Each structure stands twice: as C-alpha cells, then as structure tokens.
Short mmCIF file of C-alpha atoms in Angstrom, two decimals:
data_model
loop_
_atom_site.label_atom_id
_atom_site.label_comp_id
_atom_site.label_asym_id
_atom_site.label_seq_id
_atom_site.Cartn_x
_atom_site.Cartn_y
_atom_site.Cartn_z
CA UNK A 1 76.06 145.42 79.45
CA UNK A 2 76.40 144.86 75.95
CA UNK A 3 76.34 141.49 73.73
CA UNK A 4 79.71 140.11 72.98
CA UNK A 5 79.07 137.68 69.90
CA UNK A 6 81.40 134.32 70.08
CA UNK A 7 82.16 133.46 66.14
CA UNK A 8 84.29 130.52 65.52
CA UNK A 9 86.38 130.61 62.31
CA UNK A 10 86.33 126.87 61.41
CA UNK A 11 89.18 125.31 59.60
CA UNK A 12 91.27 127.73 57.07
CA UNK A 13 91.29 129.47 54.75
CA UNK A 14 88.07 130.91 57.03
CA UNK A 15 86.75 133.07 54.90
CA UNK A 16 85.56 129.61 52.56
CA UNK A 17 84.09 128.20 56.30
CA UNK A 18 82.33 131.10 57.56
CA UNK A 19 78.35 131.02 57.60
CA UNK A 20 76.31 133.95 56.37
CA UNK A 21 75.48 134.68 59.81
CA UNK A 22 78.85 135.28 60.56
CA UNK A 23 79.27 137.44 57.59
CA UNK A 24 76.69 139.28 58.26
CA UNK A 25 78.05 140.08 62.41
CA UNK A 26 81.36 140.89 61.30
CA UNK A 27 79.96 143.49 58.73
CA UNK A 28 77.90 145.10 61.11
CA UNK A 29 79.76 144.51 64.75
CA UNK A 30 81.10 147.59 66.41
CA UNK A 31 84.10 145.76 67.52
CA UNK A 32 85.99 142.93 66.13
CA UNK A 33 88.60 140.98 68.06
CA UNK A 34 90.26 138.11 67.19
CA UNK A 35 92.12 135.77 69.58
CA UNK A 36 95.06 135.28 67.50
CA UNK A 37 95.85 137.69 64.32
CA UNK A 38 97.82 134.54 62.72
CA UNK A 39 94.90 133.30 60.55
CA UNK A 40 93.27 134.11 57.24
CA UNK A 41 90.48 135.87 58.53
CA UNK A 42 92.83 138.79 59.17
CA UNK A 43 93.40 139.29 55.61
CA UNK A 44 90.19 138.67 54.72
CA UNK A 45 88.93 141.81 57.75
CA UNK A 46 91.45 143.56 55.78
CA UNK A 47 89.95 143.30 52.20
CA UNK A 48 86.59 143.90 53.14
CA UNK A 49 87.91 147.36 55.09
CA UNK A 50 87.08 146.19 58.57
CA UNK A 51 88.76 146.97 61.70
CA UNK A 52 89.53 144.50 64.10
CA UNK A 53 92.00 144.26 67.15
CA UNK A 54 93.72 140.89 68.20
CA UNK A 55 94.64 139.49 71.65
CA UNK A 56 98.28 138.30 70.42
CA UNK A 57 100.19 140.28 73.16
CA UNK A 58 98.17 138.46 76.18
CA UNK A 59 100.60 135.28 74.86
CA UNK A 60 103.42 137.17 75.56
CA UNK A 61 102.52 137.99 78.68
CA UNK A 62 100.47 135.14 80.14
CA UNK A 63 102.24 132.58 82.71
CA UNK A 64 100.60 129.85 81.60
CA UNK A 65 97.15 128.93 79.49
CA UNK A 66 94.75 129.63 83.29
CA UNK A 67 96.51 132.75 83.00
CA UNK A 68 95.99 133.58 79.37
CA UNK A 69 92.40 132.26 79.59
CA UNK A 70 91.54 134.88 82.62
CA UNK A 71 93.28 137.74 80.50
CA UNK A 72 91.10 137.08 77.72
CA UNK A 73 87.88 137.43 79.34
CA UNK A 74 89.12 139.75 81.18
CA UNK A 75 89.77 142.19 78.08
CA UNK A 76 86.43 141.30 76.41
CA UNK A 77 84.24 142.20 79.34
CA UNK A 78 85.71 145.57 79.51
CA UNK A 79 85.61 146.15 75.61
CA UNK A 80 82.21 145.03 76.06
CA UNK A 81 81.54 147.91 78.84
CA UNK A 82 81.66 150.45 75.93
CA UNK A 83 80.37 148.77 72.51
CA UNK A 84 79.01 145.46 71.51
CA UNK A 85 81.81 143.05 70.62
CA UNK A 86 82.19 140.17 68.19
CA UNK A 87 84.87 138.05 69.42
CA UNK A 88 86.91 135.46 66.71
CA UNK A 89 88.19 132.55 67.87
CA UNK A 90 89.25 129.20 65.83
CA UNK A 91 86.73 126.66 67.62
CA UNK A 92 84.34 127.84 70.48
CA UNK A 93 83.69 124.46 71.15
CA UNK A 94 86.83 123.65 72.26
CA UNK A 95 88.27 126.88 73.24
CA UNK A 96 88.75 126.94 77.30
CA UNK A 97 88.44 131.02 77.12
CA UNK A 98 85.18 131.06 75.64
CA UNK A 99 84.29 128.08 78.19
CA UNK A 100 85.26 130.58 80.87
CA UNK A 101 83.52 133.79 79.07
CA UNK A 102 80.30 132.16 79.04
CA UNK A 103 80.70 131.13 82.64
CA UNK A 104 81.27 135.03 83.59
CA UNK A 105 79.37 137.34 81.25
CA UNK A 106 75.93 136.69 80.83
CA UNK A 107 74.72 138.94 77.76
CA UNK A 108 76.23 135.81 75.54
CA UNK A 109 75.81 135.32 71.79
CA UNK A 110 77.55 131.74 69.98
CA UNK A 111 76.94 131.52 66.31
CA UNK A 112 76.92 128.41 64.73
CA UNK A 113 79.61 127.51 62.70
CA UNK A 114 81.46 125.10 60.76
CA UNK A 115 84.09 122.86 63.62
CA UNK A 116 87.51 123.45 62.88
CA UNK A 117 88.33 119.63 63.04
CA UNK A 118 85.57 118.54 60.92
CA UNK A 119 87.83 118.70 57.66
CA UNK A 120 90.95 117.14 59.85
CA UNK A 121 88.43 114.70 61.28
CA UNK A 122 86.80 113.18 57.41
CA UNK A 123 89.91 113.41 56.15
CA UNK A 124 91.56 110.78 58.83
CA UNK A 125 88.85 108.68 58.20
CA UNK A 126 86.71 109.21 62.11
CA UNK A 127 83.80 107.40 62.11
CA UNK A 128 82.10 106.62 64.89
CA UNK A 129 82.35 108.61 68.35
CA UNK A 130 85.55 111.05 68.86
CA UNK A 131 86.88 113.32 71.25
CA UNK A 132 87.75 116.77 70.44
CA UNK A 133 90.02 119.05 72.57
CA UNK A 134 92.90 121.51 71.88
CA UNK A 135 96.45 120.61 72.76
CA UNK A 136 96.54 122.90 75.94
CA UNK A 137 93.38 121.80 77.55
CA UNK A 138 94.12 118.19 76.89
CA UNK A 139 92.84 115.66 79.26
CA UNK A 140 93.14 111.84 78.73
CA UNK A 141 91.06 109.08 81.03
CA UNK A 142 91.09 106.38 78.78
CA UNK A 143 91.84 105.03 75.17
CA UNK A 144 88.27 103.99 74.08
CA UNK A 145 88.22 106.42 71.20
CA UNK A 146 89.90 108.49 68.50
CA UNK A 147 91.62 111.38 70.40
CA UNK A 148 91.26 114.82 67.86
CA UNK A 149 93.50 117.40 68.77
CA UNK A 150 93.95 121.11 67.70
CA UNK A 151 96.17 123.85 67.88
CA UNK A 152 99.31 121.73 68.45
CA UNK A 153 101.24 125.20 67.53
CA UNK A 154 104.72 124.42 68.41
CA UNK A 155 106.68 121.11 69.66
CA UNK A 156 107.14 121.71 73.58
CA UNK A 157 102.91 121.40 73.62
CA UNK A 158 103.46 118.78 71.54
CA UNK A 159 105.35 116.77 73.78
CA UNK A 160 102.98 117.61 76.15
CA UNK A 161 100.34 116.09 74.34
CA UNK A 162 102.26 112.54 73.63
CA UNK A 163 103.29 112.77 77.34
CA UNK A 164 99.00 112.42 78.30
CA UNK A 165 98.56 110.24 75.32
CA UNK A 166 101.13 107.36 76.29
CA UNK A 167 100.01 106.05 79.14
CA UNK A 168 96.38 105.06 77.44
CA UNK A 169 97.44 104.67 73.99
CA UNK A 170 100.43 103.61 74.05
CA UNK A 171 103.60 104.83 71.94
CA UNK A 172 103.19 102.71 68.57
CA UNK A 173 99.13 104.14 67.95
CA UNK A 174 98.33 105.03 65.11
CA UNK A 175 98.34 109.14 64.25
CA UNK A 176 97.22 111.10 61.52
CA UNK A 177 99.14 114.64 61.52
CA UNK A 178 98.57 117.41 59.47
CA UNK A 179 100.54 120.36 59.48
CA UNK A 180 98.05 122.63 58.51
CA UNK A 181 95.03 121.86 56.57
CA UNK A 182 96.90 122.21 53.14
CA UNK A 183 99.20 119.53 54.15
CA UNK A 184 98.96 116.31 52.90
CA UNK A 185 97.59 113.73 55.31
CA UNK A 186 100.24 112.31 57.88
CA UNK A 187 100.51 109.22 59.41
CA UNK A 188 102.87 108.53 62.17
CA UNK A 189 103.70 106.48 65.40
CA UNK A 190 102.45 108.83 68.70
CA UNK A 191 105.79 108.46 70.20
CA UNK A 192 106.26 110.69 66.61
CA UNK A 193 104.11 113.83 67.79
CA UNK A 194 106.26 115.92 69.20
CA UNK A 195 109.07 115.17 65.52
CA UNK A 196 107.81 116.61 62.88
CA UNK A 197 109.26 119.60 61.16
CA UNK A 198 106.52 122.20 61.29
CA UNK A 199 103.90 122.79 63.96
CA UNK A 200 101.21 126.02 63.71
CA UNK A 201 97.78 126.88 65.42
CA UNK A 202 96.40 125.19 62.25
CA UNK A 203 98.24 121.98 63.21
CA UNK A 204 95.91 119.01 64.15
CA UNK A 205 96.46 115.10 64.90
CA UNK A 206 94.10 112.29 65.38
CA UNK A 207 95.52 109.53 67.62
CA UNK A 208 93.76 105.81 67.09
CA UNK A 209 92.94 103.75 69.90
CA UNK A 210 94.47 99.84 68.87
CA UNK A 211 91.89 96.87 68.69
CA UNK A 212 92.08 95.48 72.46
CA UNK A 213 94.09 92.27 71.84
CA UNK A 214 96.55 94.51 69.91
CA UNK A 215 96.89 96.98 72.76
CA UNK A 216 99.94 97.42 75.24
CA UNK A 217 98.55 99.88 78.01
CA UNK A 218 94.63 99.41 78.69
CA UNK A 219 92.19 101.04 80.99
CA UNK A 220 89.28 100.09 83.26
CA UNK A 221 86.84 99.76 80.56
CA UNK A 222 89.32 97.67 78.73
CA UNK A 223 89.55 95.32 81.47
CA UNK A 224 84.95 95.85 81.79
CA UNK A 225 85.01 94.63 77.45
CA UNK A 226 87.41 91.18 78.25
CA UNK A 227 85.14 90.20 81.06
CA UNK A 228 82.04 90.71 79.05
CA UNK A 229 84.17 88.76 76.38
CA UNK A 230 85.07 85.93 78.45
CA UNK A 231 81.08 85.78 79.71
CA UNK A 232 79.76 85.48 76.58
CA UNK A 233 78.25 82.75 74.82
CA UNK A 234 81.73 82.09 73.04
CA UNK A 235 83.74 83.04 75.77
CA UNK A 236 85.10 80.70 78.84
CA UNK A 237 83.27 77.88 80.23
CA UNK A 238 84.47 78.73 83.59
CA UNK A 239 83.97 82.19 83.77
CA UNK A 240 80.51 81.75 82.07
CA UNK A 241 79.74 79.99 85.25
CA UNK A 242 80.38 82.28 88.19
CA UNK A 243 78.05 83.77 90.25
CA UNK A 244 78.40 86.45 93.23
CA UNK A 245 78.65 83.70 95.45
CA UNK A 246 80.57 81.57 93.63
CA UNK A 247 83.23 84.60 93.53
CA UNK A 248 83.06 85.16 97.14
CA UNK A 249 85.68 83.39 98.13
CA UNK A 250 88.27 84.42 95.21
CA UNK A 251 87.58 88.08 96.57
CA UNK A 252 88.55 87.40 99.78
CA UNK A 253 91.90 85.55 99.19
CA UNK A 254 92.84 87.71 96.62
CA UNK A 255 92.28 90.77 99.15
CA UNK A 256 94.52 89.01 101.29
CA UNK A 257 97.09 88.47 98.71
CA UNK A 258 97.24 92.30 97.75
CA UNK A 259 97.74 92.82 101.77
CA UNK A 260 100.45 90.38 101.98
CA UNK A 261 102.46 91.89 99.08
CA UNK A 262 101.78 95.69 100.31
CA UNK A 263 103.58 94.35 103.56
CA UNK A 264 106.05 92.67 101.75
CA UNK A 265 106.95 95.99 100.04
CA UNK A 266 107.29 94.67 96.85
CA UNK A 267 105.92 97.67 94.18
CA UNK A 268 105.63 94.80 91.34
CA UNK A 269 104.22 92.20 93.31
CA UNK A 270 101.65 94.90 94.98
CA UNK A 271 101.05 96.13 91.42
CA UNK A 272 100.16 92.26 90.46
CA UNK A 273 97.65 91.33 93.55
CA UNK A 274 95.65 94.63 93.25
CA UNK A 275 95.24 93.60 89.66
CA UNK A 276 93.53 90.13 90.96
CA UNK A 277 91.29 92.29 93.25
CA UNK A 278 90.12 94.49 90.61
CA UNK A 279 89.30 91.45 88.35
CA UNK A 280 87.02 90.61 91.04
CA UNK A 281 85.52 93.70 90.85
CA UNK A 282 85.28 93.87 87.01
CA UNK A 283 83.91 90.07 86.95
CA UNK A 284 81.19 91.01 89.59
CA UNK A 285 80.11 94.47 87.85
CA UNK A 286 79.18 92.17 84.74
CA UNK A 287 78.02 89.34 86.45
CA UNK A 288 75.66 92.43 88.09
CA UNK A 289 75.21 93.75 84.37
CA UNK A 290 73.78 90.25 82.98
CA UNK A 291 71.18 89.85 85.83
CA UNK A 292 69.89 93.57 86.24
CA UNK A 293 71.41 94.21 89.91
CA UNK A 294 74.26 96.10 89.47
CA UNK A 295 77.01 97.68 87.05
CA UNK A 296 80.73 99.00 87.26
CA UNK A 297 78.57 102.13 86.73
CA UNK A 298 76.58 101.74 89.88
CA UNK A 299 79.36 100.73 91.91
CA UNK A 300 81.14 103.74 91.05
CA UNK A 301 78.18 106.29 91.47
CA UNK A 302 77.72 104.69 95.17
CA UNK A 303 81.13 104.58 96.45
CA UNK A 304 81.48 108.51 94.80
CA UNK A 305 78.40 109.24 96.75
CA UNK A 306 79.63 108.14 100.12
CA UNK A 307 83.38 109.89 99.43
CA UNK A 308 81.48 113.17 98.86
CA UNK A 309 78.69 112.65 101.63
CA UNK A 310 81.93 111.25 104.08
CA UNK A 311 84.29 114.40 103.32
CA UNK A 312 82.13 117.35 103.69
CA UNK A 313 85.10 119.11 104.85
CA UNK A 314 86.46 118.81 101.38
CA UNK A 315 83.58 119.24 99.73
CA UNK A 316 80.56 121.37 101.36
CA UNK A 317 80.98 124.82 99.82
CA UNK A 318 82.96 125.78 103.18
CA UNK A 319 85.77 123.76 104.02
CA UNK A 320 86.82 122.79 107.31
CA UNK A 321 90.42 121.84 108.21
CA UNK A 322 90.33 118.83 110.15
CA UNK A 323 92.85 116.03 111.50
CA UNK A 324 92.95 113.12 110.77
CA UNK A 325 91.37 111.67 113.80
CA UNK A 326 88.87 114.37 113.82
CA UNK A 327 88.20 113.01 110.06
CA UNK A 328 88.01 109.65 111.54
CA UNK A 329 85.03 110.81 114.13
CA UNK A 330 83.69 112.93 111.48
CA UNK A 331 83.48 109.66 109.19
CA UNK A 332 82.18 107.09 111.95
CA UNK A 333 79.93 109.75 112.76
CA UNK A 334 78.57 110.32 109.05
CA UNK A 335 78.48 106.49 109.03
CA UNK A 336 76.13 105.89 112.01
CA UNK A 337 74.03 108.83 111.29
CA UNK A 338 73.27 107.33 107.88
CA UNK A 339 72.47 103.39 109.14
CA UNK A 340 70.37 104.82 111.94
CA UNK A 341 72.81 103.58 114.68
CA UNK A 342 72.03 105.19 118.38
CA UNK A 343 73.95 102.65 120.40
CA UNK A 344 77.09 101.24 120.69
CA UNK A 345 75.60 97.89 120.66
CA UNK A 346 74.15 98.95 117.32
CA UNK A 347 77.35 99.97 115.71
CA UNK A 348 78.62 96.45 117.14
CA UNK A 349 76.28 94.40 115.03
CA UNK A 350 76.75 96.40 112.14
CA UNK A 351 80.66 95.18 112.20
CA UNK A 352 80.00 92.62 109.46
CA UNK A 353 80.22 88.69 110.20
CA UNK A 354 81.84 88.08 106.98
CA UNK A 355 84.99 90.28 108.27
CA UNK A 356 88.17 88.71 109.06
CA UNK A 357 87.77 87.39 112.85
CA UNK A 358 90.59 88.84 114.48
CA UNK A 359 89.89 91.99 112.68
CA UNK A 360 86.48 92.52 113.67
CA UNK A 361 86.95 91.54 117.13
CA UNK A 362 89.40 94.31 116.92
CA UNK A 363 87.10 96.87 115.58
CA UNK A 364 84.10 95.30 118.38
CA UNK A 365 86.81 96.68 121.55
CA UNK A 366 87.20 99.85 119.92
CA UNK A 367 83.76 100.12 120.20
CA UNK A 368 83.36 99.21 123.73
CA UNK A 369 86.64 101.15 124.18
CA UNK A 370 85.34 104.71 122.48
CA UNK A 371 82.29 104.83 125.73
CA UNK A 372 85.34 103.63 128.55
CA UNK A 373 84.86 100.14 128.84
CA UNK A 374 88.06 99.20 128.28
CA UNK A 375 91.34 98.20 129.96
CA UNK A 376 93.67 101.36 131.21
CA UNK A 377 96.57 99.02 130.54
CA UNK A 378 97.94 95.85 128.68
CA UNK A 379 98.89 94.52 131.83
CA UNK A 380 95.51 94.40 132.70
CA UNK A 381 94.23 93.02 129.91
CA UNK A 382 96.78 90.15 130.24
CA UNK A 383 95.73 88.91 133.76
CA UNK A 384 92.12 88.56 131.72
CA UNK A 385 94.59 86.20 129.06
CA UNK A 386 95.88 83.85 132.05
CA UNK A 387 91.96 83.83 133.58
CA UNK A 388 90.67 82.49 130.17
CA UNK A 389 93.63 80.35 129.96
CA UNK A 390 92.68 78.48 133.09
CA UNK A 391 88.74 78.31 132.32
CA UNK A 392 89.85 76.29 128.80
CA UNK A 393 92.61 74.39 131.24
CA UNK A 394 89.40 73.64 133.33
CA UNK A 395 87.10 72.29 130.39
CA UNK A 396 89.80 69.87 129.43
CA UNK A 397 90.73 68.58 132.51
CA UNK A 398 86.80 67.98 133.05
CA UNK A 399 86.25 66.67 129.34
CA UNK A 400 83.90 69.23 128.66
CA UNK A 401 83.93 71.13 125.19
CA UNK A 402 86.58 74.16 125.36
CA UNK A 403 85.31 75.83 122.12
CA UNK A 404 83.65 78.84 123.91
CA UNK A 405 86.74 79.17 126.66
CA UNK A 406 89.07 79.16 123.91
CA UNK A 407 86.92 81.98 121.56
CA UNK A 408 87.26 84.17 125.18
CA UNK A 409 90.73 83.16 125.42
CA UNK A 410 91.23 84.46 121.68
CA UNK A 411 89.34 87.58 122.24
CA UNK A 412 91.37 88.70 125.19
CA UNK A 413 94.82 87.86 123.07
CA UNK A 414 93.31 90.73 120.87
CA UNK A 415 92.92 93.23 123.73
CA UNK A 416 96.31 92.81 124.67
CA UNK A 417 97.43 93.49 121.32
CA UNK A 418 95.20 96.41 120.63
CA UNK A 419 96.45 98.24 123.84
CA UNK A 420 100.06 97.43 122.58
CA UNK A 421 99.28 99.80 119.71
CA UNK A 422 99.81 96.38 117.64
CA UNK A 423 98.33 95.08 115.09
CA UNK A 424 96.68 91.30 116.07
CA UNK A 425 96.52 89.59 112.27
CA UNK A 426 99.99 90.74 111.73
CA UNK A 427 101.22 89.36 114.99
CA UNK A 428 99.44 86.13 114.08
CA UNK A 429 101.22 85.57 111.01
CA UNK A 430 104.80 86.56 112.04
CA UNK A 431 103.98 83.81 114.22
CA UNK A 432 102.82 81.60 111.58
CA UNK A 433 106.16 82.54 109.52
CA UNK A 434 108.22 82.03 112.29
CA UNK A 435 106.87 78.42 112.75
CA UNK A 436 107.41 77.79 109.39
CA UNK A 437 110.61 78.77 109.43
CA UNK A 438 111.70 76.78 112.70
CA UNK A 439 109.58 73.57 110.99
CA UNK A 440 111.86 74.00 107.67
CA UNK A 441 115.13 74.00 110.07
CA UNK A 442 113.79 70.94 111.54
CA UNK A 443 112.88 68.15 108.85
CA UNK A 444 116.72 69.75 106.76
CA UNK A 445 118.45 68.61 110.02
CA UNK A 446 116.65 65.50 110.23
CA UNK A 447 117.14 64.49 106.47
CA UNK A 448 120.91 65.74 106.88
CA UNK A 449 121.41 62.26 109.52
CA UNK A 450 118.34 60.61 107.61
CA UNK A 451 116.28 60.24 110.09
CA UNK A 452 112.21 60.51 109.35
CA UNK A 453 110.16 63.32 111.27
CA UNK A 454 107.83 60.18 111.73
CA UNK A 455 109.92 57.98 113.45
CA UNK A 456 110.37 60.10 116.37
CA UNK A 457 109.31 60.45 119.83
CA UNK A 458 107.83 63.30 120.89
CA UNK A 459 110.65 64.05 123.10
CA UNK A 460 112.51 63.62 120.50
CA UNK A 461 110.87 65.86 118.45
CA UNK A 462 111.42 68.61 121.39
CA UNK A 463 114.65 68.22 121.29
CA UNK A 464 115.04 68.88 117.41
CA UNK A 465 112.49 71.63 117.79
CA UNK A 466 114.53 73.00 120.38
CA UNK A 467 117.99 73.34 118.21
CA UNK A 468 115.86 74.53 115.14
CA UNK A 469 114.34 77.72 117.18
CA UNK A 470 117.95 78.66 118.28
CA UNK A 471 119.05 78.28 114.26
CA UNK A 472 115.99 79.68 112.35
CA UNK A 473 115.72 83.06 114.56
#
C-alpha cells in the first residue's frame, strides 16, 4: 500500500504559494496528479520537466459532485496500488474528495500549505471567526459569520450558492466577489452572485452577515443574542425580571395559542404562535444561562439525546422497520425502562400534574386501558356518565359538597370520548364556540327590540336562548 501525498496548491499563481516541502514532493514523487489541469501549477510541472496526469475527464463523466468525489478516490487508490502518488488539489481543507480519501486509505500524507482563501479572505477585510467551504459542498445553518466560498466555477453553482445563502443572510448582504485572484476586489448585493460576467475555479466570494437590528431573516441564535439583550443591565425592565416561574404561565397559554391556530389551519397565524412558544424557550435558556442551571445548549444536547436513545430503529447501526404504533410501544417502552417504571400505577403518576386536565385524564385510561381495564364499548362507558350524574344529583339534593361527584362525572365524559376515537379538549371547546356563538345570537336579537339581557326572566331568557340555537347552528 503505498503513500499517496495530499498537496494543496493555495491561491494562484501556485507556484508563488507552494512551500518547500511541496517543492521538494513534487520533484521527487513517482506520480503526480492533479484534480483539475486548469491551474498554474500545470505550467509550472511543465517547466520544471515533470509529468503529471489530471482527473479532468471524471467531470465529464460524474452525475453529480458524490459521484465525482467517489471517482476520485477511487482512481487514486488504484494509482496508489502500483507507485507512491502525490495528489494536487486547490485546498485540502475544504476539498470533500480528500475528506473522503482520508476516510478510505489509510497510508495518508497532508502537507501543510498556504489556504487558498487566505489572500481572498485579507483582502475582504475577515477578521474575526469565518467559515470556509467550496461552492459544491456548501452548507448554511445560520448567519452568525462571514460565509468564504471557493470554486464558484460557473453561474448554475452559483445560483446554487445564493439559493443556501438567502434564507440566513438575506438578499441585500453584503459580498465581496473576486473573479479570480487578479481581479480587483468586488462588492455586490448576494441576490448579485449568481450575475457577474466571469466565474472560474479561482472564483471566490465572501458573504457578510448584517448587524442584528439591520437584519431581515435571523436564526435561533439571533433570537438567543436579543434575549440576552433585553436581560441585560440596559435592556427591559420587564424582561430583566422574569424567572422560570414567573414564565410558567406565558408557556402554557402560548402552547395553547400555537394549538389553536394549527387547528385553525391558518399557515401565518401557526407560523406567528410557534414564534411565541419559542420565545419562551429562548427567554428560559438565558434565564438558565444567568443562574448556572441550564442553556439553549443543554436543552438541545438532552432532547437530541432522548431522539437518538427513543429511535434506535433509525439509529442503532441496524435498522429496524417499524410502524408507527410499534414505534409508539417501542417509545413508551424506552420511556419506562429509563424512569424505572414496573407498574402501570407507576407510569400513572409519572403523567405530570401540571398537564392539561382533560388531557392527562386521557392519557391515565390509556393506561388502565393498555392491561384491559377498560370499557369494550362507549355505550358502556356512558351508563357509568348517567351513574355519576345521579351521585352529583344526590349531593345537591342532600346539600352536601358535589366537587368529587362532579371530578367522577368529568372523568367518565372522557372515557366516552376516548372510546369514540375523539378527541375530549377539542370536543370541549367546539362546545365552548358553539355557546359563544348561540350567546352572540342572543344579546343582537335582544338589542335589535332593545330589550336588556338583565331585565329578563329566566324563562324568558329560555325562550331567547331557544330561537338563538336554531339561528347560530
């Protein structure tokens, strides 16, 4: 198995970038091979009377950059099977084959060099922290940095590249193009990249995040820097204040509020409420931050723990194919296995207090209902309805306190709903919407012959109510 020697080129002309070392291995290697033959150090190779062969055809014939990538390696480890081989490319720190060479072949060599962008890079006036990538291995998250990009050889990748960028950056950021590292410096809008006349591998553009108030798309760490804004000492007095607790209740209701829009169906006002919710969460990560007990950080790590511990059928090295129920199991399972639950009774405790109450009474049956205790039928489970009805009927008519008659009474309402397939909170407020909309038909009647809700009897009011249930539904 002989060495194969990685030797980036660095920015152009090469031959003024190259390091002794490299020198010295392309002198003395028994097999040059350059990744692209378009660059100086072919004429250079050619001065100096040294043979090299270049990769140019696998473009031709490569699908797509995977593709290319594979072929690369591909033809290096078999060079390598008969001579040692000193393989050329612009920027092995950025260049996916060499990623993917290093990964594969073992007997690896990487000579230091001089970075390609590093004369793009000073000359756009970087300072700071950066990100470096080429234009087809580009990958955007978020817009916290300068984005450096190289090898932006023709305008379809281009496009591709302003396509990532606009959704973090947005489309009037600030880039410096060059068209090669002759050209003079460039600066242009983003939604610019993919217009400019000439485009080669030498071509390189460093796109500029905006200062956050200036900025028209942010990202989660945006949203992390205004909270930690707004709780400093010269932020706002009332979010300076909040606590955990004190947050509680905003959490909930906003929760509630992104529910209420997702059944609403309305895309924009969905978008809007689980915007509120992750305020909540962004407000409580620095709240967490300022005290020592927790961080956005640490609430990601631990939710990204339990998806990975939850879907080892996704993610063990063998994957299982599963349904969706058998996911469910698999994830209750996982669940009590991890909290040390044995019992059903266990499993019913652990269904948290602070849940919604018709919810978790739901979740409590299912419980009961997963070891057979359980109703075969909704029928059944409504003859349990009219018992409780009676025992509150009984408590009143014997002026005792009906609180505990009418929780049971509540409770069974639930199981009837559950066997229905139906969803008990829902049902609830329907009902609360209907009412609503019976009440409004109501008072308009009433104020249409001016007559004050007030001032009637309640038979009266019966007989309005009456009319208003036949108009409202």
């Amino acid at each position: 198995m002989n060495q194969i020697t990685i030797l980036s080129l660095g920015a152009e002309p090469a031959e003024e970038n190259l390091t002794l070392a490299s020198v010295k291995v392309l002198k003395t290697a028994e097999t040059i091979v350059l990744k692209t033959e378009r660059c100086s150090i072919s004429e250079w190779l050619k001065n100096e009377g040294l043979k090299y062969q270049s990769l140019d055809n696998l473009y031709e014939t490569s699908q797509d950059f995977d593709e290319l990538n594979q072929s690369v390696v591909d033809t290096l480890i078999q060079k390598a099977q008969s001579s040692s081989v000193c393989f050329c490319v612009l920027d092995a720190n950025t260049d996916e084959s060499v990623n993917l060479l290093i990964k594969t072949y073992k007997n690896i060599r990487v000579l230091p060099s001089v970075s390609q962008g590093s004369n793009y890079i000073a000359r756009a006036g970087v300072s700071g922290q950066y990100i470096v990538s080429t234009a087809s291995s580009l990958s955007v998250h978020e817009a916290q940095f300068p984005m450096c990009i190289s090898e932006i050889d023709n305008p379809l990748l281009a496009s591709d590249c302003k396509l990532k960028l606009l959704p973090y950056y947005g489309e009037d950021a600030k880039t410096v193009f060059f068209e090669n590292e002759n050209a003079e410096t460039k600066i242009i809008k983003l939604i610019e990249l993919d217009r400019q006349k000439f485009y080669s591998h030498s071509s390189f553009a460093v796109v500029f995040p905006h200062e956050i108030l200036k900025k028209t798309r942010f990202d989660m760490e945006d949203l992390m820097q205004l909270m930690r804004i707004l709780r400093s000492p010269e932020g706002c007095p009332w979010d300076r204040k909040q606590t955990h607790k004190s947050l509680r209740k905003f959490l909930v209701e906003e929760a509630y509020e992104a529910a209420l829009a997702i059944d609403e169906e309305d895309d924009a006002h969905m978008q809007e409420e689980l915007g509120d919710v992750l305020l909540q969460i962004a407000l409580h990560s620095v709240v967490g931050e300022e005290y020592g007990t927790t961080s956005f950080s640490d609430i990601a790590t631990d939710i990204s723990k339990k998806m990975i511990e939850r879907h080892p059928h996704i993610f063990a090295e063998k994957k299982e194919y599963l349904s969706a129920e058998e996911v469910k199991f698999s994830w209750e399972k996982a669940k009590q296995k991890k909290r040390g639950i044995e019992l059903v009774s266990d499993a019913m405790k652990e269904v948290k207090r602070g849940m919604p109450p018709l919810l978790r009474a739901e979740k409590i049956q299912k419980l009961a209902a997963s070891v057979g205790f359980d109703w075969d039928k909704p029928e059944e489970a409504l003859q349990k309805v009219n018992e409780e009805a009676e025992e509150v009927q009984e408590e009143l008519k014997n002026n005792r306190d009906p609180s505990e008659e009418i929780g049971d009474l509540l409770f069974s309402c639930v199981n009837v709903s559950r066997l229905c397939g139906l969803d008990a909170e829902k049902l609830l407020n329907m009902a609360a919407e209907k009412f609503i909309r019976r009440f409004v038909c109501m008072e308009k009647e009433l104020n249409s012959v001016g007559k004050p809700l007030q001032s009637l009897t309640s038979q009266e009011m019966c007989v309005y109510w009456e009319r208003s249930k036949a108009k409202a539904d």
